[in-house]
mmCIF file of C-alpha atoms in Angstrom:
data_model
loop_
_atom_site.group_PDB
_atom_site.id
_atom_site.type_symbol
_atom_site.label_atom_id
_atom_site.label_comp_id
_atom_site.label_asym_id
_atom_site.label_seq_id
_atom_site.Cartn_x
_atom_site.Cartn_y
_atom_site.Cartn_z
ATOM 1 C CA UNK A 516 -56.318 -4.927 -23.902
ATOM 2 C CA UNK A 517 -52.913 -3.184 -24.271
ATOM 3 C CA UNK A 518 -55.029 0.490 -24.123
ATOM 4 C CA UNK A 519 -57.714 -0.634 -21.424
ATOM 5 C CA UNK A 520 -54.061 -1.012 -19.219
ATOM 6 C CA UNK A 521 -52.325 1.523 -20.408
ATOM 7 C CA UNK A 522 -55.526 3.764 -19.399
ATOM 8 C CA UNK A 523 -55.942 2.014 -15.860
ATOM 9 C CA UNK A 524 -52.102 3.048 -15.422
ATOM 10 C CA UNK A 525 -52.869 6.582 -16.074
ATOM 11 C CA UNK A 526 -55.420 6.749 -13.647
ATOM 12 C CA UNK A 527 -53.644 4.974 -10.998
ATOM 13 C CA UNK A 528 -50.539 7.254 -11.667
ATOM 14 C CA UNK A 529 -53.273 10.808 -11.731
ATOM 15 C CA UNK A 530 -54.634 9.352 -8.051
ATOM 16 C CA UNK A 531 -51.608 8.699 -6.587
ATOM 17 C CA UNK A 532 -50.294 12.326 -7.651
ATOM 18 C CA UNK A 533 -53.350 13.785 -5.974
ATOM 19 C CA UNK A 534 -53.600 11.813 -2.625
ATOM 20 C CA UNK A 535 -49.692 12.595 -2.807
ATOM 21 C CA UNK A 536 -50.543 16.758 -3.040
ATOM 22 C CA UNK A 537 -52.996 16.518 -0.319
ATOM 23 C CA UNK A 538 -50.735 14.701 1.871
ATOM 24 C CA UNK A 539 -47.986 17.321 1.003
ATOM 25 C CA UNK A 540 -50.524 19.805 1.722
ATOM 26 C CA UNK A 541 -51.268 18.314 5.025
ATOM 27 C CA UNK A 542 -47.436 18.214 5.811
ATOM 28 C CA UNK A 543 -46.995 21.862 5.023
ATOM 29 C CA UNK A 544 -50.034 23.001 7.365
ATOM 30 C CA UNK A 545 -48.809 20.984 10.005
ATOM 31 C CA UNK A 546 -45.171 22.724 9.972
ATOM 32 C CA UNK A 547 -46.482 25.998 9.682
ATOM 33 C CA UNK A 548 -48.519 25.593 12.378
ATOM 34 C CA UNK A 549 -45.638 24.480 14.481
ATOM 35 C CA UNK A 550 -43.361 26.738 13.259
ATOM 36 C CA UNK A 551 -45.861 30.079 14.169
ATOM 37 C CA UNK A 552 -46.284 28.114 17.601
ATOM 38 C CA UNK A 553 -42.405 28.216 18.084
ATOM 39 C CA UNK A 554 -42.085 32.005 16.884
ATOM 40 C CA UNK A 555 -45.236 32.912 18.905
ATOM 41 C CA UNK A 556 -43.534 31.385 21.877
ATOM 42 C CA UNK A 557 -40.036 32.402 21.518
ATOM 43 C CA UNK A 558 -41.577 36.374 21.090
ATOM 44 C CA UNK A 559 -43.575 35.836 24.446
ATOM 45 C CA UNK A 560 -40.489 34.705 26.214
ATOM 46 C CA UNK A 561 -37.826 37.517 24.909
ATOM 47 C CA UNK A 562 -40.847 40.536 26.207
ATOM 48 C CA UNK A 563 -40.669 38.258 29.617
ATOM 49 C CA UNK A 564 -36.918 38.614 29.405
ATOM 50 C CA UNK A 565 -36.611 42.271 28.684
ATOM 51 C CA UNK A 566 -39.339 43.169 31.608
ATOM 52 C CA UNK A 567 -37.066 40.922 34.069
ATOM 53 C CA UNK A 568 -34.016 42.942 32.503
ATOM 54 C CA UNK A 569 -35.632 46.149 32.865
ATOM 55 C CA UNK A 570 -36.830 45.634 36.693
ATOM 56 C CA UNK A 571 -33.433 44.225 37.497
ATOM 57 C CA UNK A 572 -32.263 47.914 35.559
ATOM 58 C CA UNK A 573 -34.535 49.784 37.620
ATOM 59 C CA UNK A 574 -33.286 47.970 41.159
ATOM 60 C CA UNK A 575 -29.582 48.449 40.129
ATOM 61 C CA UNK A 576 -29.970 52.090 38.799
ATOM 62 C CA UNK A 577 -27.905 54.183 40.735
ATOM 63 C CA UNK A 578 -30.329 56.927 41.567
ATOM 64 C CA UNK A 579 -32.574 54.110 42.805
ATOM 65 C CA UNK A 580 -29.684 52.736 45.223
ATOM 66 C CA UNK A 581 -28.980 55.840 46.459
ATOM 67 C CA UNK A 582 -32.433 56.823 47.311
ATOM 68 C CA UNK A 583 -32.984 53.404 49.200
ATOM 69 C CA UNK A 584 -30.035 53.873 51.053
ATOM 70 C CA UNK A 585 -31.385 57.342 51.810
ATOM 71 C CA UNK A 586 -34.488 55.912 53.611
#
């Protein structure tokens, strides 16, 4: 009796660990999918802010004044 419990035990304690590792699994997808979404975002939005900085560059460049001013 003592072994048939001892046994059930074990195999309660092996599933658990293994529905535990897939949900850890799960978990770790999950944040590395939102952290490469983040990333991915925050790359697209610094190449929007360096072609805004580079037009404004371009507008306030002094050759560029002086050549509006000219026409």
């Amino acid at each position: 009796m003592a072994s048939r419990l001892c046994f059930a035990l074990v195999i309660f304690f092996f599933a658990a660990t293994l529905i535990l590792a897939v949900y850890m699994r799960g978990a770790n997808r999950r944040a590395f999918y939102t952290l490469r979404t983040c990333t991915t975002e925050q790359r697209r939005l610094q190449q929007e802010l360096w072609r805004k900085q580079l037009q404004i560059e371009v507008l306030t460049n002094p050759a560029s004044v002086s050549q509006r001013l000219g026409q």
